[in-house]
Amino acid sequence: DVKVTQSSRYLVKRTGEKVFLECVQDMDHENMFWYRQDPGLGLRLIYFSYDVKMKEKGDIPEGYSVSREKKERFSLILESASTNQTSMYLCASPPGTSGRGYEQYFGPGTRLTVT
Amino acid sequence: AQSVTQLDSQVPVFEEAPVELRCNYSSSVSVYLFWYVQYPNQGLQLLLKYLSGSTLVESINGFEAEFNKSQTSFHLRKPSVHISDTAEYFCAVSWMNTDKLIFGTGTRLQVFP
């Protein structure tokens, strides 16, 4: 079974703090994705990575950065957290590119609250 | 632009009744289609997918979806729902040779006893 884990289920941070969200997958996948999920908006892609040290901006990258130093780990960084970044963050990893029909395997999510 | 539309944000239904969750997308050219389900306090998991071949695909828990190329739709159906089907359902589309999966805004299915 593919396993995607996220470092925290719930996180509360203060405005202006630097926040790290960690995601680890155990199936040697090359591709990894970060989404945020908000009511009525569905899932929106923040960043994705198709190899170590490679990253691509998604649809809403502003206010975020990412790091992929090792194949199994993909980190999402909020340089200076703001209240509008309060959301559910989901990490996902497919065994290949979505454009070839591969499904994405999701982690359990991190619910981040910025106060 | 590529887009996925789920018109119903919430669908309330009584147990054992049939249900249809609608999904439309912007272009029928070379797509792969997915339905994901999110149970309360969990991540998303794949329910079923269409890649090619038969336009009707089924899941192990009684859901089915039909790819309709002319209507650019991939509606999800179940003839008789259970309380345990209460969850949020997301339609997702990948256009061939792209890296991204585009999600709809989700439909919350609430099954009442």
PDB file of N, CA, C and O in Angstrom, chain A residues 5-46:
ATOM      1  N   THR A   5       2.342  10.401   4.294  1.00  0.00           N
ATOM      2  CA  THR A   5       2.121  10.896   5.644  1.00  0.00           C
ATOM      3  C   THR A   5       2.441  12.381   5.705  1.00  0.00           C
ATOM      4  O   THR A   5       3.303  12.884   4.976  1.00  0.00           O
ATOM      5  N   GLN A   6       1.728  13.063   6.589  1.00  0.00           N
ATOM      6  CA  GLN A   6       1.954  14.476   6.824  1.00  0.00           C
ATOM      7  C   GLN A   6       2.280  14.673   8.299  1.00  0.00           C
ATOM      8  O   GLN A   6       1.701  14.000   9.163  1.00  0.00           O
ATOM      9  N   SER A   7       3.178  15.595   8.577  1.00  0.00           N
ATOM     10  CA  SER A   7       3.778  15.679   9.907  1.00  0.00           C
ATOM     11  C   SER A   7       2.785  16.029  11.002  1.00  0.00           C
ATOM     12  O   SER A   7       2.937  15.592  12.144  1.00  0.00           O
ATOM     13  N   SER A   8       1.754  16.811  10.692  1.00  0.00           N
ATOM     14  CA  SER A   8       0.799  17.215  11.721  1.00  0.00           C
ATOM     15  C   SER A   8      -0.620  17.111  11.182  1.00  0.00           C
ATOM     16  O   SER A   8      -0.851  17.373  10.004  1.00  0.00           O
ATOM     17  N   ARG A   9      -1.571  16.739  12.020  1.00  0.00           N
ATOM     18  CA  ARG A   9      -2.985  16.777  11.607  1.00  0.00           C
ATOM     19  C   ARG A   9      -3.584  18.156  11.868  1.00  0.00           C
ATOM     20  O   ARG A   9      -4.400  18.635  11.093  1.00  0.00           O
ATOM     21  N   TYR A  10      -3.167  18.763  12.974  1.00  0.00           N
ATOM     22  CA  TYR A  10      -3.662  20.084  13.339  1.00  0.00           C
ATOM     23  C   TYR A  10      -2.480  20.951  13.745  1.00  0.00           C
ATOM     24  O   TYR A  10      -1.561  20.484  14.417  1.00  0.00           O
ATOM     25  N   LEU A  11      -2.559  22.227  13.331  1.00  0.00           N
ATOM     26  CA  LEU A  11      -1.476  23.155  13.620  1.00  0.00           C
ATOM     27  C   LEU A  11      -2.079  24.528  13.837  1.00  0.00           C
ATOM     28  O   LEU A  11      -2.941  24.959  13.071  1.00  0.00           O
ATOM     29  N   VAL A  12      -1.625  25.210  14.889  1.00  0.00           N
ATOM     30  CA  VAL A  12      -2.060  26.580  15.137  1.00  0.00           C
ATOM     31  C   VAL A  12      -0.824  27.454  15.193  1.00  0.00           C
ATOM     32  O   VAL A  12       0.094  27.184  15.982  1.00  0.00           O
ATOM     33  N   LYS A  13      -0.801  28.482  14.366  1.00  0.00           N
ATOM     34  CA  LYS A  13       0.350  29.382  14.301  1.00  0.00           C
ATOM     35  C   LYS A  13      -0.120  30.833  14.362  1.00  0.00           C
ATOM     36  O   LYS A  13      -1.285  31.138  14.104  1.00  0.00           O
ATOM     37  N   ARG A  14       0.815  31.695  14.700  1.00  0.00           N
ATOM     38  CA  ARG A  14       0.490  33.117  14.781  1.00  0.00           C
ATOM     39  C   ARG A  14       0.862  33.821  13.482  1.00  0.00           C
ATOM     40  O   ARG A  14       1.785  33.402  12.765  1.00  0.00           O
ATOM     41  N   THR A  15       0.185  34.882  13.198  1.00  0.00           N
ATOM     42  CA  THR A  15       0.481  35.707  12.031  1.00  0.00           C
ATOM     43  C   THR A  15       1.947  36.116  12.037  1.00  0.00           C
ATOM     44  O   THR A  15       2.482  36.532  13.069  1.00  0.00           O
ATOM     45  N   GLY A  16       2.598  35.954  10.873  1.00  0.00           N
ATOM     46  CA  GLY A  16       3.996  36.337  10.747  1.00  0.00           C
ATOM     47  C   GLY A  16       4.981  35.214  11.004  1.00  0.00           C
ATOM     48  O   GLY A  16       6.172  35.349  10.665  1.00  0.00           O
ATOM     49  N   GLU A  17       4.535  34.120  11.583  1.00  0.00           N
ATOM     50  CA  GLU A  17       5.432  32.994  11.852  1.00  0.00           C
ATOM     51  C   GLU A  17       5.809  32.297  10.553  1.00  0.00           C
ATOM     52  O   GLU A  17       5.038  32.282   9.588  1.00  0.00           O
ATOM     53  N   LYS A  18       6.968  31.654  10.547  1.00  0.00           N
ATOM     54  CA  LYS A  18       7.363  30.796   9.434  1.00  0.00           C
ATOM     55  C   LYS A  18       6.859  29.392   9.746  1.00  0.00           C
ATOM     56  O   LYS A  18       7.091  28.877  10.844  1.00  0.00           O
ATOM     57  N   VAL A  19       6.161  28.790   8.787  1.00  0.00           N
ATOM     58  CA  VAL A  19       5.514  27.508   9.027  1.00  0.00           C
ATOM     59  C   VAL A  19       6.027  26.478   8.024  1.00  0.00           C
ATOM     60  O   VAL A  19       6.140  26.763   6.827  1.00  0.00           O
ATOM     61  N   PHE A  20       6.339  25.299   8.536  1.00  0.00           N
ATOM     62  CA  PHE A  20       6.787  24.194   7.687  1.00  0.00           C
ATOM     63  C   PHE A  20       5.753  23.065   7.756  1.00  0.00           C
ATOM     64  O   PHE A  20       5.433  22.599   8.851  1.00  0.00           O
ATOM     65  N   LEU A  21       5.279  22.631   6.607  1.00  0.00           N
ATOM     66  CA  LEU A  21       4.412  21.465   6.530  1.00  0.00           C
ATOM     67  C   LEU A  21       5.187  20.384   5.778  1.00  0.00           C
ATOM     68  O   LEU A  21       5.663  20.616   4.675  1.00  0.00           O
ATOM     69  N   GLU A  22       5.290  19.216   6.428  1.00  0.00           N
ATOM     70  CA  GLU A  22       6.109  18.151   5.854  1.00  0.00           C
ATOM     71  C   GLU A  22       5.240  17.034   5.291  1.00  0.00           C
ATOM     72  O   GLU A  22       4.219  16.665   5.872  1.00  0.00           O
ATOM     73  N   CYS A  23       5.697  16.469   4.193  1.00  0.00           N
ATOM     74  CA  CYS A  23       5.007  15.343   3.564  1.00  0.00           C
ATOM     75  C   CYS A  23       6.048  14.303   3.171  1.00  0.00           C
ATOM     76  O   CYS A  23       7.091  14.648   2.591  1.00  0.00           O
ATOM     77  N   VAL A  24       5.748  13.053   3.485  1.00  0.00           N
ATOM     78  CA  VAL A  24       6.656  11.961   3.152  1.00  0.00           C
ATOM     79  C   VAL A  24       5.873  10.850   2.470  1.00  0.00           C
ATOM     80  O   VAL A  24       4.794  10.474   2.943  1.00  0.00           O
ATOM     81  N   GLN A  25       6.430  10.335   1.358  1.00  0.00           N
ATOM     82  CA  GLN A  25       5.826   9.171   0.700  1.00  0.00           C
ATOM     83  C   GLN A  25       6.843   8.044   0.651  1.00  0.00           C
ATOM     84  O   GLN A  25       8.052   8.289   0.521  1.00  0.00           O
ATOM     85  N   ASP A  26       6.334   6.822   0.742  1.00  0.00           N
ATOM     86  CA  ASP A  26       7.235   5.680   0.916  1.00  0.00           C
ATOM     87  C   ASP A  26       7.308   4.783  -0.310  1.00  0.00           C
ATOM     88  O   ASP A  26       7.766   3.640  -0.215  1.00  0.00           O
ATOM     89  N   MET A  27       6.873   5.284  -1.469  1.00  0.00           N
ATOM     90  CA  MET A  27       6.825   4.414  -2.653  1.00  0.00           C
ATOM     91  C   MET A  27       7.760   4.857  -3.765  1.00  0.00           C
ATOM     92  O   MET A  27       7.590   4.472  -4.914  1.00  0.00           O
ATOM     93  N   ASP A  28       8.724   5.679  -3.457  1.00  0.00           N
ATOM     94  CA  ASP A  28       9.735   6.053  -4.443  1.00  0.00           C
ATOM     95  C   ASP A  28       9.137   6.788  -5.661  1.00  0.00           C
ATOM     96  O   ASP A  28       9.647   6.701  -6.773  1.00  0.00           O
ATOM     97  N   HIS A  29       8.036   7.519  -5.438  1.00  0.00           N
ATOM     98  CA  HIS A  29       7.427   8.279  -6.526  1.00  0.00           C
ATOM     99  C   HIS A  29       8.254   9.517  -6.827  1.00  0.00           C
ATOM    100  O   HIS A  29       8.807  10.153  -5.928  1.00  0.00           O
ATOM    101  N   GLU A  30       8.275   9.885  -8.104  1.00  0.00           N
ATOM    102  CA  GLU A  30       8.991  11.101  -8.486  1.00  0.00           C
ATOM    103  C   GLU A  30       8.142  12.351  -8.273  1.00  0.00           C
ATOM    104  O   GLU A  30       8.656  13.405  -7.944  1.00  0.00           O
ATOM    105  N   ASN A  31       6.835  12.222  -8.494  1.00  0.00           N
ATOM    106  CA  ASN A  31       5.960  13.398  -8.453  1.00  0.00           C
ATOM    107  C   ASN A  31       5.318  13.562  -7.086  1.00  0.00           C
ATOM    108  O   ASN A  31       4.847  12.602  -6.488  1.00  0.00           O
ATOM    109  N   MET A  32       5.276  14.803  -6.607  1.00  0.00           N
ATOM    110  CA  MET A  32       4.578  15.126  -5.362  1.00  0.00           C
ATOM    111  C   MET A  32       3.901  16.481  -5.515  1.00  0.00           C
ATOM    112  O   MET A  32       4.395  17.358  -6.236  1.00  0.00           O
ATOM    113  N   PHE A  33       2.763  16.633  -4.829  1.00  0.00           N
ATOM    114  CA  PHE A  33       1.917  17.810  -4.999  1.00  0.00           C
ATOM    115  C   PHE A  33       1.482  18.356  -3.637  1.00  0.00           C
ATOM    116  O   PHE A  33       1.273  17.588  -2.699  1.00  0.00           O
ATOM    117  N   TRP A  34       1.302  19.671  -3.570  1.00  0.00           N
ATOM    118  CA  TRP A  34       0.668  20.314  -2.426  1.00  0.00           C
ATOM    119  C   TRP A  34      -0.578  21.062  -2.891  1.00  0.00           C
ATOM    120  O   TRP A  34      -0.529  21.862  -3.831  1.00  0.00           O
ATOM    121  N   TYR A  35      -1.706  20.778  -2.197  1.00  0.00           N
ATOM    122  CA  TYR A  35      -2.972  21.459  -2.449  1.00  0.00           C
ATOM    123  C   TYR A  35      -3.439  22.124  -1.161  1.00  0.00           C
ATOM    124  O   TYR A  35      -3.096  21.697  -0.065  1.00  0.00           O
ATOM    125  N   ARG A  36      -4.295  23.134  -1.338  1.00  0.00           N
ATOM    126  CA  ARG A  36      -5.074  23.590  -0.196  1.00  0.00           C
ATOM    127  C   ARG A  36      -6.550  23.381  -0.528  1.00  0.00           C
ATOM    128  O   ARG A  36      -6.957  23.483  -1.692  1.00  0.00           O
ATOM    129  N   GLN A  37      -7.308  23.047   0.516  1.00  0.00           N
ATOM    130  CA  GLN A  37      -8.712  22.732   0.354  1.00  0.00           C
ATOM    131  C   GLN A  37      -9.526  23.700   1.187  1.00  0.00           C
ATOM    132  O   GLN A  37      -9.334  23.795   2.404  1.00  0.00           O
ATOM    133  N   ASP A  38     -10.435  24.415   0.540  1.00  0.00           N
ATOM    134  CA  ASP A  38     -11.304  25.370   1.219  1.00  0.00           C
ATOM    135  C   ASP A  38     -12.745  25.113   0.825  1.00  0.00           C
ATOM    136  O   ASP A  38     -13.023  24.777  -0.337  1.00  0.00           O
ATOM    137  N   PRO A  39     -13.670  25.287   1.762  1.00  0.00           N
ATOM    138  CA  PRO A  39     -15.095  25.030   1.462  1.00  0.00           C
ATOM    139  C   PRO A  39     -15.556  25.839   0.258  1.00  0.00           C
ATOM    140  O   PRO A  39     -15.320  27.043   0.171  1.00  0.00           O
ATOM    141  N   GLY A  40     -16.221  25.153  -0.666  1.00  0.00           N
ATOM    142  CA  GLY A  40     -16.758  25.826  -1.845  1.00  0.00           C
ATOM    143  C   GLY A  40     -15.754  26.086  -2.947  1.00  0.00           C
ATOM    144  O   GLY A  40     -16.134  26.511  -4.044  1.00  0.00           O
ATOM    145  N   LEU A  41     -14.481  25.832  -2.663  1.00  0.00           N
ATOM    146  CA  LEU A  41     -13.433  26.071  -3.668  1.00  0.00           C
ATOM    147  C   LEU A  41     -12.761  24.787  -4.114  1.00  0.00           C
ATOM    148  O   LEU A  41     -11.969  24.801  -5.065  1.00  0.00           O
ATOM    149  N   GLY A  42     -13.023  23.694  -3.440  1.00  0.00           N
ATOM    150  CA  GLY A  42     -12.400  22.431  -3.803  1.00  0.00           C
ATOM    151  C   GLY A  42     -10.919  22.430  -3.484  1.00  0.00           C
ATOM    152  O   GLY A  42     -10.463  23.085  -2.544  1.00  0.00           O
ATOM    153  N   LEU A  43     -10.150  21.700  -4.272  1.00  0.00           N
ATOM    154  CA  LEU A  43      -8.708  21.617  -4.098  1.00  0.00           C
ATOM    155  C   LEU A  43      -8.028  22.512  -5.114  1.00  0.00           C
ATOM    156  O   LEU A  43      -8.333  22.455  -6.308  1.00  0.00           O
ATOM    157  N   ARG A  44      -7.085  23.298  -4.632  1.00  0.00           N
ATOM    158  CA  ARG A  44      -6.333  24.171  -5.533  1.00  0.00           C
ATOM    159  C   ARG A  44      -4.849  23.857  -5.379  1.00  0.00           C
ATOM    160  O   ARG A  44      -4.340  23.746  -4.267  1.00  0.00           O
ATOM    161  N   LEU A  45      -4.179  23.756  -6.512  1.00  0.00           N
ATOM    162  CA  LEU A  45      -2.786  23.350  -6.525  1.00  0.00           C
ATOM    163  C   LEU A  45      -1.871  24.518  -6.171  1.00  0.00           C
ATOM    164  O   LEU A  45      -1.932  25.572  -6.802  1.00  0.00           O
ATOM    165  N   ILE A  46      -0.994  24.284  -5.193  1.00  0.00           N
ATOM    166  CA  ILE A  46      -0.062  25.328  -4.761  1.00  0.00           C
ATOM    167  C   ILE A  46       1.267  25.173  -5.492  1.00  0.00           C
ATOM    168  O   ILE A  46       1.742  26.095  -6.165  1.00  0.00           O
TER     169      ILE A  46
END
